[in-house]
Short mmCIF file of C-alpha atoms in Angstrom, two decimals:
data_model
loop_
_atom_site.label_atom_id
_atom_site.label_comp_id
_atom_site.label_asym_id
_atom_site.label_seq_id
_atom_site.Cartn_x
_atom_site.Cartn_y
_atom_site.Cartn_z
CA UNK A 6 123.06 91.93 125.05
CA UNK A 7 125.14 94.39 122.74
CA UNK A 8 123.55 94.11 119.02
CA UNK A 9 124.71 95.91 115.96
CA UNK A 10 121.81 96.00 113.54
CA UNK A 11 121.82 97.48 110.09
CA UNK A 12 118.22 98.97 109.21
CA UNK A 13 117.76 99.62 104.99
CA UNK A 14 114.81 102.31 104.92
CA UNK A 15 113.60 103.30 102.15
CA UNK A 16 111.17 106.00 101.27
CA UNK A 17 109.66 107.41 98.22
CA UNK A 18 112.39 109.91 97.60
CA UNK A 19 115.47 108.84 99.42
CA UNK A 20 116.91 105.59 100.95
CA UNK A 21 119.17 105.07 103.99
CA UNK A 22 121.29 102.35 105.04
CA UNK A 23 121.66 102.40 108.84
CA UNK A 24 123.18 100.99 112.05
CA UNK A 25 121.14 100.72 114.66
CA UNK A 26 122.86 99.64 118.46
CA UNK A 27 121.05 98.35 121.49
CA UNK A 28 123.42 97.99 124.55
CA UNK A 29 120.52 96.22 126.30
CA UNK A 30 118.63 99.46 127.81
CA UNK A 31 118.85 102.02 125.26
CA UNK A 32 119.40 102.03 121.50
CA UNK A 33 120.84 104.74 118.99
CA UNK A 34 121.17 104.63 115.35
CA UNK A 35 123.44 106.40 112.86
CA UNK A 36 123.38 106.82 109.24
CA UNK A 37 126.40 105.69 107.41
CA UNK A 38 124.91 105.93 103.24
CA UNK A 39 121.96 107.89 101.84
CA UNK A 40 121.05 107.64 98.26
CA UNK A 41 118.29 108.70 96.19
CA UNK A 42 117.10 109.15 91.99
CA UNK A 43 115.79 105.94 92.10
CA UNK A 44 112.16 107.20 90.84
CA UNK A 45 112.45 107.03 86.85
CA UNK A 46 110.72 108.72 84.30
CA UNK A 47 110.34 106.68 81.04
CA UNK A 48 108.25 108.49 78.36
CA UNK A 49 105.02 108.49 80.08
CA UNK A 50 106.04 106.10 82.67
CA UNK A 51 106.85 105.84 86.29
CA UNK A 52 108.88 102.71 87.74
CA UNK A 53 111.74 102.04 90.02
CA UNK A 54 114.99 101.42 89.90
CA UNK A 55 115.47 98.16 91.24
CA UNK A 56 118.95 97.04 90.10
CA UNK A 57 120.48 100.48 91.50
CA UNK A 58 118.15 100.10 94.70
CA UNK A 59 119.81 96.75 95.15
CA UNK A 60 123.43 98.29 94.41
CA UNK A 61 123.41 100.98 97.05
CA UNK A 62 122.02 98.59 99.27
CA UNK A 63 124.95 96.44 99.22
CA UNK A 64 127.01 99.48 99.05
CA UNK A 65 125.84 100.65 102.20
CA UNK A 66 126.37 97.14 104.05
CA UNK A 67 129.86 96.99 102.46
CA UNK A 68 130.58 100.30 104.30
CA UNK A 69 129.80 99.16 107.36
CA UNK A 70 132.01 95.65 106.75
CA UNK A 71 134.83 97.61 105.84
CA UNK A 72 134.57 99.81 109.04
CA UNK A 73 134.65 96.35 111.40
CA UNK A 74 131.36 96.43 111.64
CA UNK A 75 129.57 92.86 112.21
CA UNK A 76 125.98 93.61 111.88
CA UNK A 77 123.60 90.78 113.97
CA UNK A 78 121.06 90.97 111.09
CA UNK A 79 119.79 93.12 108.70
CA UNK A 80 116.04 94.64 107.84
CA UNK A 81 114.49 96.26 105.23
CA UNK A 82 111.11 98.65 104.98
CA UNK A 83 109.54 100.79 101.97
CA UNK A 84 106.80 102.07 100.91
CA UNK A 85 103.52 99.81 100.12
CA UNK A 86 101.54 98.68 97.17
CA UNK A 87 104.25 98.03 94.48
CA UNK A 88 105.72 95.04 93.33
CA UNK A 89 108.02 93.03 90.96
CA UNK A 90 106.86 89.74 89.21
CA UNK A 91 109.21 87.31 88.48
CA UNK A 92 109.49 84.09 86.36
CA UNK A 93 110.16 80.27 87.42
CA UNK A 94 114.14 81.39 87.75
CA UNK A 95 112.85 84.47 89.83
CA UNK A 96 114.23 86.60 87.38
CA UNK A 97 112.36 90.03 86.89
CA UNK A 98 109.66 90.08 84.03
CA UNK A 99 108.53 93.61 83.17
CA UNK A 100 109.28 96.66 85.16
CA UNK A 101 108.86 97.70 88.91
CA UNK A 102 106.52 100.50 88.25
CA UNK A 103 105.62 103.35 90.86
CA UNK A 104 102.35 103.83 92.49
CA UNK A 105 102.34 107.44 90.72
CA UNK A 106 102.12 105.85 87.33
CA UNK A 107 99.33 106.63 85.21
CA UNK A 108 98.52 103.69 84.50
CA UNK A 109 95.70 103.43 86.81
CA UNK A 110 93.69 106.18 85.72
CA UNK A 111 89.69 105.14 85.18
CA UNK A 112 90.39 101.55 86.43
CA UNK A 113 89.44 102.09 89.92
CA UNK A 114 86.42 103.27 89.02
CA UNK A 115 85.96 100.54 86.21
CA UNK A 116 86.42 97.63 89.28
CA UNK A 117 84.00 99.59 91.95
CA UNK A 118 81.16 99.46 89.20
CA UNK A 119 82.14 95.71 88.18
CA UNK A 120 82.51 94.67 91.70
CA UNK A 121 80.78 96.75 94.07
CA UNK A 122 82.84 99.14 96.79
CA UNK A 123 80.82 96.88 99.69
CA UNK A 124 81.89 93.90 98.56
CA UNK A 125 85.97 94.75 98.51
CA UNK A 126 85.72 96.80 101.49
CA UNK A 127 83.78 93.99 103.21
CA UNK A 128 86.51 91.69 102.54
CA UNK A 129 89.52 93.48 102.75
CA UNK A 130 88.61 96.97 104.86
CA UNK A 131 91.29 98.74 103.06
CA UNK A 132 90.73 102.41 101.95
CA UNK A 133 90.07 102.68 98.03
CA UNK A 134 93.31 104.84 96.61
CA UNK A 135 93.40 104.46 92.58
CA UNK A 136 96.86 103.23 92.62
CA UNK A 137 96.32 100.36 95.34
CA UNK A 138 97.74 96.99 93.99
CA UNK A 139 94.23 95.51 93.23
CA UNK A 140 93.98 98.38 90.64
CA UNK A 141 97.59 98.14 89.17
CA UNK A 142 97.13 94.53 88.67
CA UNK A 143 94.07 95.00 87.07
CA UNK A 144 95.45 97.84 84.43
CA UNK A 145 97.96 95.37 84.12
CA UNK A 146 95.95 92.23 82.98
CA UNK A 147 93.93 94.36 80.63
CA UNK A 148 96.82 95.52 78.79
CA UNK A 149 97.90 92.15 78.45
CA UNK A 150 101.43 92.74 77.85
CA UNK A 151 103.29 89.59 75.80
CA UNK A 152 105.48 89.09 78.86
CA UNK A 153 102.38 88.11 80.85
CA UNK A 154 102.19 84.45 80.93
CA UNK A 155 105.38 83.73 82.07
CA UNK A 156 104.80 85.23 85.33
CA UNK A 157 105.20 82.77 88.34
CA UNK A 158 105.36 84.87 91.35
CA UNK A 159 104.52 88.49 92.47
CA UNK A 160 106.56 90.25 95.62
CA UNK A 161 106.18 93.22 96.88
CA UNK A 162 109.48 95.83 96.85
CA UNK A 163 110.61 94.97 100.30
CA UNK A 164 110.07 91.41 100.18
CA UNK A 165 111.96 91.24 96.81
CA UNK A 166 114.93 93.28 97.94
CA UNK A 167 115.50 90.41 100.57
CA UNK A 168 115.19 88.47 97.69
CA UNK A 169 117.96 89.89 96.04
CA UNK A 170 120.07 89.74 99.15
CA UNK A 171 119.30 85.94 100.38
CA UNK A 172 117.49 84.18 97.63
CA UNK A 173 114.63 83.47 99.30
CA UNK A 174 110.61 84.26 98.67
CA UNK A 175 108.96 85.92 101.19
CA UNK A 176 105.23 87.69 101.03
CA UNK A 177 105.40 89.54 105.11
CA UNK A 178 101.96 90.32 106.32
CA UNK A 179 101.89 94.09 106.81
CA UNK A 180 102.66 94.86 103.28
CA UNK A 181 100.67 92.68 101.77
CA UNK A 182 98.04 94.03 103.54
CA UNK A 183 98.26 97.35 101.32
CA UNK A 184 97.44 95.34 98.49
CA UNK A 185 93.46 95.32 99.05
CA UNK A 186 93.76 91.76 98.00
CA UNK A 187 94.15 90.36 101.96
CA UNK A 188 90.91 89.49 103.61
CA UNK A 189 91.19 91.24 106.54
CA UNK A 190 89.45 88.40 109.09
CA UNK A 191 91.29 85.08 107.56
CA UNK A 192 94.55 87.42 106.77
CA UNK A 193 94.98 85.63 103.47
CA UNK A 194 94.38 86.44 99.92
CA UNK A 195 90.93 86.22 99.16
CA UNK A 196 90.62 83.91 96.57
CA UNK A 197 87.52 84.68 95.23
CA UNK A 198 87.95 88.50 94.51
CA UNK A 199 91.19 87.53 92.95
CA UNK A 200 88.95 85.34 90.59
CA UNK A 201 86.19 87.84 89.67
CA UNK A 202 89.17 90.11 88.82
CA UNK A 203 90.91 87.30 87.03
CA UNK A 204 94.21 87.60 88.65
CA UNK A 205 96.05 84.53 88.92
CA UNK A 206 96.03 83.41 92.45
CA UNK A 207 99.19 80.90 91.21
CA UNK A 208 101.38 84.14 91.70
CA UNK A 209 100.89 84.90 95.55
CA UNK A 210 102.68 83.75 97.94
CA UNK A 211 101.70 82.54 101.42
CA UNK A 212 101.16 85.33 103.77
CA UNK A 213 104.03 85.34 106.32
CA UNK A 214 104.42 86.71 110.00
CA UNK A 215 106.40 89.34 110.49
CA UNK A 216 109.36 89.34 112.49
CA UNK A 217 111.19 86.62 111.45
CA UNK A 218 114.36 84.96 109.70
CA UNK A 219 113.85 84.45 106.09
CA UNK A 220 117.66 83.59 104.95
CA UNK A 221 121.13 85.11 104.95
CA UNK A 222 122.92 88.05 103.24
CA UNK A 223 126.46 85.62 102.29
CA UNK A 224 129.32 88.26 101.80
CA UNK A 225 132.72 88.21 102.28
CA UNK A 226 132.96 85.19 104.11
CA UNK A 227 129.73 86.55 106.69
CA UNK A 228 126.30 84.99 106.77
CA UNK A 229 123.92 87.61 107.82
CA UNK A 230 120.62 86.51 108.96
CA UNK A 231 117.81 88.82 106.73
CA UNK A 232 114.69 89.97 109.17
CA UNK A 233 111.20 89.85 107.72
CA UNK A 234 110.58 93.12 110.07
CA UNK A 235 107.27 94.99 109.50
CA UNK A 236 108.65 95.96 106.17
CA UNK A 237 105.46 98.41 105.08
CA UNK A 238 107.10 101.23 106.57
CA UNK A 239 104.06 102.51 108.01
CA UNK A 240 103.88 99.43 109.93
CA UNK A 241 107.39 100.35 111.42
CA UNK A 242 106.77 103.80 112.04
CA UNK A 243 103.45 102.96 114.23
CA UNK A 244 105.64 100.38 116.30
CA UNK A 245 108.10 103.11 117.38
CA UNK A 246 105.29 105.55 118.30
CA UNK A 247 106.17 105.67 122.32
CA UNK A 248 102.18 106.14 123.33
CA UNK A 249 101.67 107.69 126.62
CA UNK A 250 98.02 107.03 126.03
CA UNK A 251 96.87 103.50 124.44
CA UNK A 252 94.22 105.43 123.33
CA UNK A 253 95.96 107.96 121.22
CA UNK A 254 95.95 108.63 117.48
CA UNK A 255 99.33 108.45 115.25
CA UNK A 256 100.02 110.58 112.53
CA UNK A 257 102.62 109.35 110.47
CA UNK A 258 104.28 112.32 108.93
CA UNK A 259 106.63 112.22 105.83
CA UNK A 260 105.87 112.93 101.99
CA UNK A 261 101.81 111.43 103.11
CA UNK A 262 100.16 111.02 106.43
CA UNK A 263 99.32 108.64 107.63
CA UNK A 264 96.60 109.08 110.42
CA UNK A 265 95.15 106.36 112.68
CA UNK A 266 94.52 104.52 116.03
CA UNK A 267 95.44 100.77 117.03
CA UNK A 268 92.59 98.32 117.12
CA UNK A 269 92.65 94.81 117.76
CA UNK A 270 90.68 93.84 115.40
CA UNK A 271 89.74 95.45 111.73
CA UNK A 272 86.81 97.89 111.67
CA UNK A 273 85.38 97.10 108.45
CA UNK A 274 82.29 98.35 108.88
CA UNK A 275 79.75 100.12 106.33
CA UNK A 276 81.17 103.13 108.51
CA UNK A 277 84.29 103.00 107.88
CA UNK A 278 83.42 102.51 104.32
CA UNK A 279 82.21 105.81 104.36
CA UNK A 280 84.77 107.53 105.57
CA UNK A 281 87.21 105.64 103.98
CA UNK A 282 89.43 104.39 106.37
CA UNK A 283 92.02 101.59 106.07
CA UNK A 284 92.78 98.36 108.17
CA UNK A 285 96.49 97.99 107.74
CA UNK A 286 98.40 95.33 109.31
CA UNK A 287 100.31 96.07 112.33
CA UNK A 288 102.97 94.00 114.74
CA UNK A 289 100.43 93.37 117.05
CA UNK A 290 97.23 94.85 116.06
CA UNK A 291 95.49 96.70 113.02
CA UNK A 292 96.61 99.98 112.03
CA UNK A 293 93.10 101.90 111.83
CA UNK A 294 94.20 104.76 109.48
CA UNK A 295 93.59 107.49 106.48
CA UNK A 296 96.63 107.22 103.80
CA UNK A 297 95.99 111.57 103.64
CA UNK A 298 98.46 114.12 101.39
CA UNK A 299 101.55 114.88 103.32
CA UNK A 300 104.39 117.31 103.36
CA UNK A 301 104.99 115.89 99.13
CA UNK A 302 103.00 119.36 98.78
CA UNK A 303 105.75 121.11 100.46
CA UNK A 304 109.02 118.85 98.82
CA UNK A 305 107.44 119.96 95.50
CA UNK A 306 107.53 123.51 96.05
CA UNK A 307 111.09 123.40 98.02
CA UNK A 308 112.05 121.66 94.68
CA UNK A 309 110.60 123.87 92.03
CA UNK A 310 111.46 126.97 93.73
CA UNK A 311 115.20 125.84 94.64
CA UNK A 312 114.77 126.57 98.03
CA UNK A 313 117.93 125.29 99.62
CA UNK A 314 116.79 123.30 103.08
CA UNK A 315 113.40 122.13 104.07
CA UNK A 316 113.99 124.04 107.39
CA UNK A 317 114.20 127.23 105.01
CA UNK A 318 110.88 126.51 103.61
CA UNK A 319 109.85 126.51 107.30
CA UNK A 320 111.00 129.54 108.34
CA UNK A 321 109.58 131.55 104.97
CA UNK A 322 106.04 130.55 106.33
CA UNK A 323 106.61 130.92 109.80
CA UNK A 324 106.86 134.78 109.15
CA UNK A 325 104.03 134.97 106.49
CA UNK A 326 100.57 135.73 107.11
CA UNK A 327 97.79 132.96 108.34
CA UNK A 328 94.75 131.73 107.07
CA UNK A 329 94.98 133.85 103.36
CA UNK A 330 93.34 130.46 101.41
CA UNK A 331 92.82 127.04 101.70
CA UNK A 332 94.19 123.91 99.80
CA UNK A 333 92.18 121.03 98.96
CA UNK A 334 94.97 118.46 99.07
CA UNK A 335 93.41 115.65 98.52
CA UNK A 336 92.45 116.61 95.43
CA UNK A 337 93.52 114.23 92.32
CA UNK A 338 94.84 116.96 90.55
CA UNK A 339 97.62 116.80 93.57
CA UNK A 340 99.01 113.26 92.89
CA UNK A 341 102.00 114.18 90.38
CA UNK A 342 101.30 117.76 88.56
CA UNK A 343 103.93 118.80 86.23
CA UNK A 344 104.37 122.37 88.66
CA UNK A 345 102.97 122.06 92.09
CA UNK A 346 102.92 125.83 92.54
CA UNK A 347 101.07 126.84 89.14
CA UNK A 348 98.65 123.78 89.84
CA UNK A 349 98.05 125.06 93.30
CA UNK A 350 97.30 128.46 91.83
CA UNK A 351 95.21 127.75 89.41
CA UNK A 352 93.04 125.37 91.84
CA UNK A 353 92.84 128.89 93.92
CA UNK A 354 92.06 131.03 91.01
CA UNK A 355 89.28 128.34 90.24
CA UNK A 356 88.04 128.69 93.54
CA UNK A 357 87.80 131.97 93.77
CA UNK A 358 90.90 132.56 96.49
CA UNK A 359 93.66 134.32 96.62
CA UNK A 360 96.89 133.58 95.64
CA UNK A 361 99.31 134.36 97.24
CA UNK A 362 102.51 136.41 96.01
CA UNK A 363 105.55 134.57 97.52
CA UNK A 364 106.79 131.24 98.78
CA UNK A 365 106.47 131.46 102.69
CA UNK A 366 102.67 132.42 102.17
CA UNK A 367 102.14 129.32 99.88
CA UNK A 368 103.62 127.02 101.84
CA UNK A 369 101.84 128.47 105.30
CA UNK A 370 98.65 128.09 103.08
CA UNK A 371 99.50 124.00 102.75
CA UNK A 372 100.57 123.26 106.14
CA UNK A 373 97.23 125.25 107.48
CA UNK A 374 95.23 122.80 105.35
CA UNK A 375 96.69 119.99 106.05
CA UNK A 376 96.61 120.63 109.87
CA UNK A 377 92.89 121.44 109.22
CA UNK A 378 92.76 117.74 107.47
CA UNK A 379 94.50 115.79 110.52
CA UNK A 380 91.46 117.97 112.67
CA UNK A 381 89.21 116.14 110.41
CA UNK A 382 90.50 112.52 110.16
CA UNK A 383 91.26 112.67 113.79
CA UNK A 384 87.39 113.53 114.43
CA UNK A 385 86.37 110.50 112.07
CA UNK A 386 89.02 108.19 114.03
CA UNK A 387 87.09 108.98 117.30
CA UNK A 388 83.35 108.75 115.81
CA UNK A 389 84.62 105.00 114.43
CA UNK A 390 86.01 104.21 117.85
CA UNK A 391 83.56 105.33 119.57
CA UNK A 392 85.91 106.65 121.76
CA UNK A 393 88.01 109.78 123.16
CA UNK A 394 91.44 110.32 121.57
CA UNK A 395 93.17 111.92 123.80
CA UNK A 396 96.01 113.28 122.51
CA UNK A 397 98.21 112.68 118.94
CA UNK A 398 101.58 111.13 118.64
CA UNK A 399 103.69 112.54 115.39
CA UNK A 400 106.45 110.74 114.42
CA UNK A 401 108.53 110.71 111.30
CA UNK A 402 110.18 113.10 109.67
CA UNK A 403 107.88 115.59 109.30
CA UNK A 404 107.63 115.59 113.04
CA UNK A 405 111.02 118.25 112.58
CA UNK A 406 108.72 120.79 111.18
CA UNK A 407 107.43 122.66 114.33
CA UNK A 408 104.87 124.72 112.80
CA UNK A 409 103.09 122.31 111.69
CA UNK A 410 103.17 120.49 114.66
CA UNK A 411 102.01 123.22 116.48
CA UNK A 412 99.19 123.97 113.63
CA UNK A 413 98.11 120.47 114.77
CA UNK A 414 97.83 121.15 118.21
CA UNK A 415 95.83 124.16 117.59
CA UNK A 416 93.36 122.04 114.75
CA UNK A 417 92.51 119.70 116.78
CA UNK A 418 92.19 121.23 119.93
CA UNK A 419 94.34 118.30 121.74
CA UNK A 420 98.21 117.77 123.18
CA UNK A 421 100.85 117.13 119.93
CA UNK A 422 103.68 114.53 121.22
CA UNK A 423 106.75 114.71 118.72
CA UNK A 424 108.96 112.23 117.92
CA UNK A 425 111.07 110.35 117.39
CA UNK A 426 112.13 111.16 113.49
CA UNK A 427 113.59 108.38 112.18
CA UNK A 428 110.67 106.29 113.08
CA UNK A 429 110.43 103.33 110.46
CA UNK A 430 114.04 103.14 111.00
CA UNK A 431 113.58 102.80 114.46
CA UNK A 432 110.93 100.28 113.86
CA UNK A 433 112.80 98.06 111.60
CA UNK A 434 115.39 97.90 114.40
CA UNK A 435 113.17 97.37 117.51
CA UNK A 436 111.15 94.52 114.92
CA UNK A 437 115.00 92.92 114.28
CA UNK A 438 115.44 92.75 117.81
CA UNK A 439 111.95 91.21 118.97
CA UNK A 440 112.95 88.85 116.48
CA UNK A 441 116.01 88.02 117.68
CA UNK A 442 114.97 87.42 120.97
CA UNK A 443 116.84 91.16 122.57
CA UNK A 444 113.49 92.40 123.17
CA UNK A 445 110.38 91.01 124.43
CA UNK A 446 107.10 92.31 122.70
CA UNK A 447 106.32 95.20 121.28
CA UNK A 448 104.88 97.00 124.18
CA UNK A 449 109.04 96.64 125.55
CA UNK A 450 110.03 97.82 122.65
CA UNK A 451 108.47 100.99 122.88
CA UNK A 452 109.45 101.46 126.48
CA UNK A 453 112.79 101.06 124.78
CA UNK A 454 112.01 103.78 122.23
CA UNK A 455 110.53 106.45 125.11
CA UNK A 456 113.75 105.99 127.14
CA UNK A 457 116.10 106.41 123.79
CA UNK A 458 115.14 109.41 121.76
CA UNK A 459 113.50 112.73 122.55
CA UNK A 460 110.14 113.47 122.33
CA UNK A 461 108.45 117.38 122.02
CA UNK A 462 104.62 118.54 123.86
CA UNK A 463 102.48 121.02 121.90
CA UNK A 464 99.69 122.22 123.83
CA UNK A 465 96.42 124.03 121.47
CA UNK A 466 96.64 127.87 121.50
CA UNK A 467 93.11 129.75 122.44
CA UNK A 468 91.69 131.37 119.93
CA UNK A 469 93.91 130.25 116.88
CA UNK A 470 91.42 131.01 114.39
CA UNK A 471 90.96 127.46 112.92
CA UNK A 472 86.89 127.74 113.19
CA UNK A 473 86.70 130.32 111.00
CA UNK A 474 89.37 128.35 108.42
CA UNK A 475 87.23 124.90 108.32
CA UNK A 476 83.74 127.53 107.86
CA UNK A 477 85.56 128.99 105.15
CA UNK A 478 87.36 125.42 103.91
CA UNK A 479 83.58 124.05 104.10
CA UNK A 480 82.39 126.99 101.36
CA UNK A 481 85.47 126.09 99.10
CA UNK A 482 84.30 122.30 99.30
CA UNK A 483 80.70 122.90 98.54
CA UNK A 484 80.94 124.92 95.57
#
């Protein structure tokens, strides 16, 4: 039963090549090559870097070759939304650019008065975000760049990186789900929205299951069999959550949150339309969830202050004082300021607030707020359900950062379970081995997962003030 299974995650500010090792009850995973700088500025531009993604990728397998190692397969997961087009020789036509690009400013906006926000939620139950693929495609055919009609087929990053590795096209189901192109009752593209937006349906692909063989990786005399795993890594992250409680809501906890419950089937109702929720595509079942700011608040500041470890940012606001203003994070403004820290201040000086005087207070101010967000999503998880939610199950890694876990707790007045941190990781590797045949389902899997890695209880404090921060938050929100 021994597999050796290398797992290429990639996030929006680092990527990891990994080995992942099931003995046939427990599994472990190890990092053998990190890498990162592959966000690029050009003039007023954000893209990728595809052709050094792609490098360190096969770097990172060709460490593992040269150490004996004879992976079983190999999987890869990333972030959602983006995508490369290619021509008829699938070579790449234009650039990969990043979901923080400007160039979707307006155009959401522009499509919801054209189009009508009932009739794409209706169809595709996937929270409006301004730099969703519906919207960058659009900005795209309206600047009608020269390259345009040479375009034969659009892939999303992770799908394209196996592309680079096997040769082979491949659209998997939970990332194309991001899109807000997929109808989310047939599962396909719907046709007719691409028409009204006059996107050439002639460049999807057919939506594929996930967890399966797509080709081989062919390298130094190997042939590695490629996994289409649940490659949004979202989608992996939720299928290592090791629920105690079916019932339970996930937050998925890196540079955004991701906050949801499991449904078997999409709640894309005019309720959910309202509150904005998203139907994502799971292994099994739909990932019910709000796409919310994350700890990016937190990297920025780290960043512009030079504060040497995350874990030092952590400490600064352990020790400074609670509750002196709160942070509107999902504010616009937010998405990719030139400073977070003066844009921060100035949104409290234009509030009225006060700002605070050093780092730890800053940062104590974001994690506050965004505990007092989860409180809220959380609360519009279980009016949509209809429903109890017991408890919350944070994985990731922001699931390290132990205040804010126990902030959580305390917000929404429920049990915080922990763990485990490298959860798309994890995911890509149980997903490899349900594919493979090592592991049943997905409900095995995560038995897997419970017995393998640790997992940390916070229980709500009494009286931990968090009232009297959403009255306040409330004031700041109306004025």
């Amino acid at each position: 039963m021994m597999k050796q299974l290398i797992t290429v995650d990639l996030g929006a500010s680092s990527g990891r090549v990994m080995l992942g090792t099931f003995n046939g009850s427990h599994i472990e995973l190890k990092e053998w090559h990190r890498f990162d700088s592959y966000h690029l500025v050009n003039g007023s531009h954000c893209e990728w870097d595809i052709e050094l993604i792609n490098r360190e990728i096969r770097h990172g397998i060709d460490l593992l070759l040269d150490a004996g190692i004879i992976p079983d397969a190999i999987g890869i997961d990333t972030w959602g939304v983006d995508f490369v087009l290619t021509d008829a020789q699938g070579q790449q036509i234009g650039k990969a650019v990043s979901y923080r690009d400007s160039r979707t400013q307006g155009v959401m906006e522009q499509v919801l008065s054209e189009l009508g926000a009932e009739r794409i939620y209706s169809a595709t139950g996937i929270q409006f975000m301004p730099f969703n693929t519906i919207f960058q495609l659009k900005a795209l055919i309206d600047e009608q760049p020269d390259w345009l009609d040479k375009v034969s087929c659009l892939q999303f990053i992770p799908d394209y990186l196996g592309y680079l590795l096997t040769g082979e096209k491949n659209c998997e189901y939970t990332n194309a789900t991001t899109s807000q192109l997929l109808n989310c009752r047939s599962r396909d593209w719907d046709t007719s929205l691409l028409e009204e937006l006059n996107i050439p349906k002639s460049w999807f692909l057919p939506v594929s299951p996930t967890n399966r063989a797509i080709g081989t990786y062919d390298v130094h005399g190997l042939s590695i069999p490629v996994i289409s795993i649940a490659s949004h890594d979202t989608a992996s992250a939720v299928a290592a959550v090791p629920f105690r409680d079916p019932s339970a809501a996930f937050i998925s906890s890196g540079t955004w949150s991701l906050i949801g419950i499991e449904e078997e089937e999409a709640l894309s109702t005019e309720s959910a339309r309202q509150l904005n929720v998203a139907n994502e595509g799971g292994v099994e079942k739909f990932r019910v969830l709000k796409n919310v700011s994350g700890l990016w608040f937190a990297q920025k500041v780290r960043e512009e202050l030079k504060i040497s470890s995350f874990s030092e940012l952590v400490q600064l606001a352990e020790a400074a004082p609670a509750f002196t203003c709160f942070i509107d994070t999902n504010e616009p403004r937010f998405l990719n300021p030139t400073s977070m820290q003066e844009e921060i201040k100035t949104y409290l000086r234009e509030t009225g607030q006060q700002v605070p005087e050093d780092a730890g207070t800053l940062v104590r101010a974001i994690f506050e707020s965004l505990a007092l967000l989860y409180s809220e999503v959380v609360e519009d998880m279980e009016s949509l359900r209809g429903g109890a939610i017991p408890c919350i199950n944070i994985v990731g890694g922001g699931c390290q950062n132990q205040l804010l876990n126990q902030l959580c707790a305390d917000a929404c007045k429920r049990e915080v379970f922990a763990g485990p941190i490298e959860a798309s990781a994890i995911g890509n590797l149980v997903c490899q081995l349900i594919a493979l045949g090592a592991v049943e389902d997905l409900k095995a899997a995560r038995s897997l997962i419970a017995n393998s890695f640790p997992v940390t209880q916070f229980n709500p404090r009494a009286d931990n003030n968090f009232y009297a921060f959403q009255q306040h938050a409330n004031s700041i929100r109306q004025n």
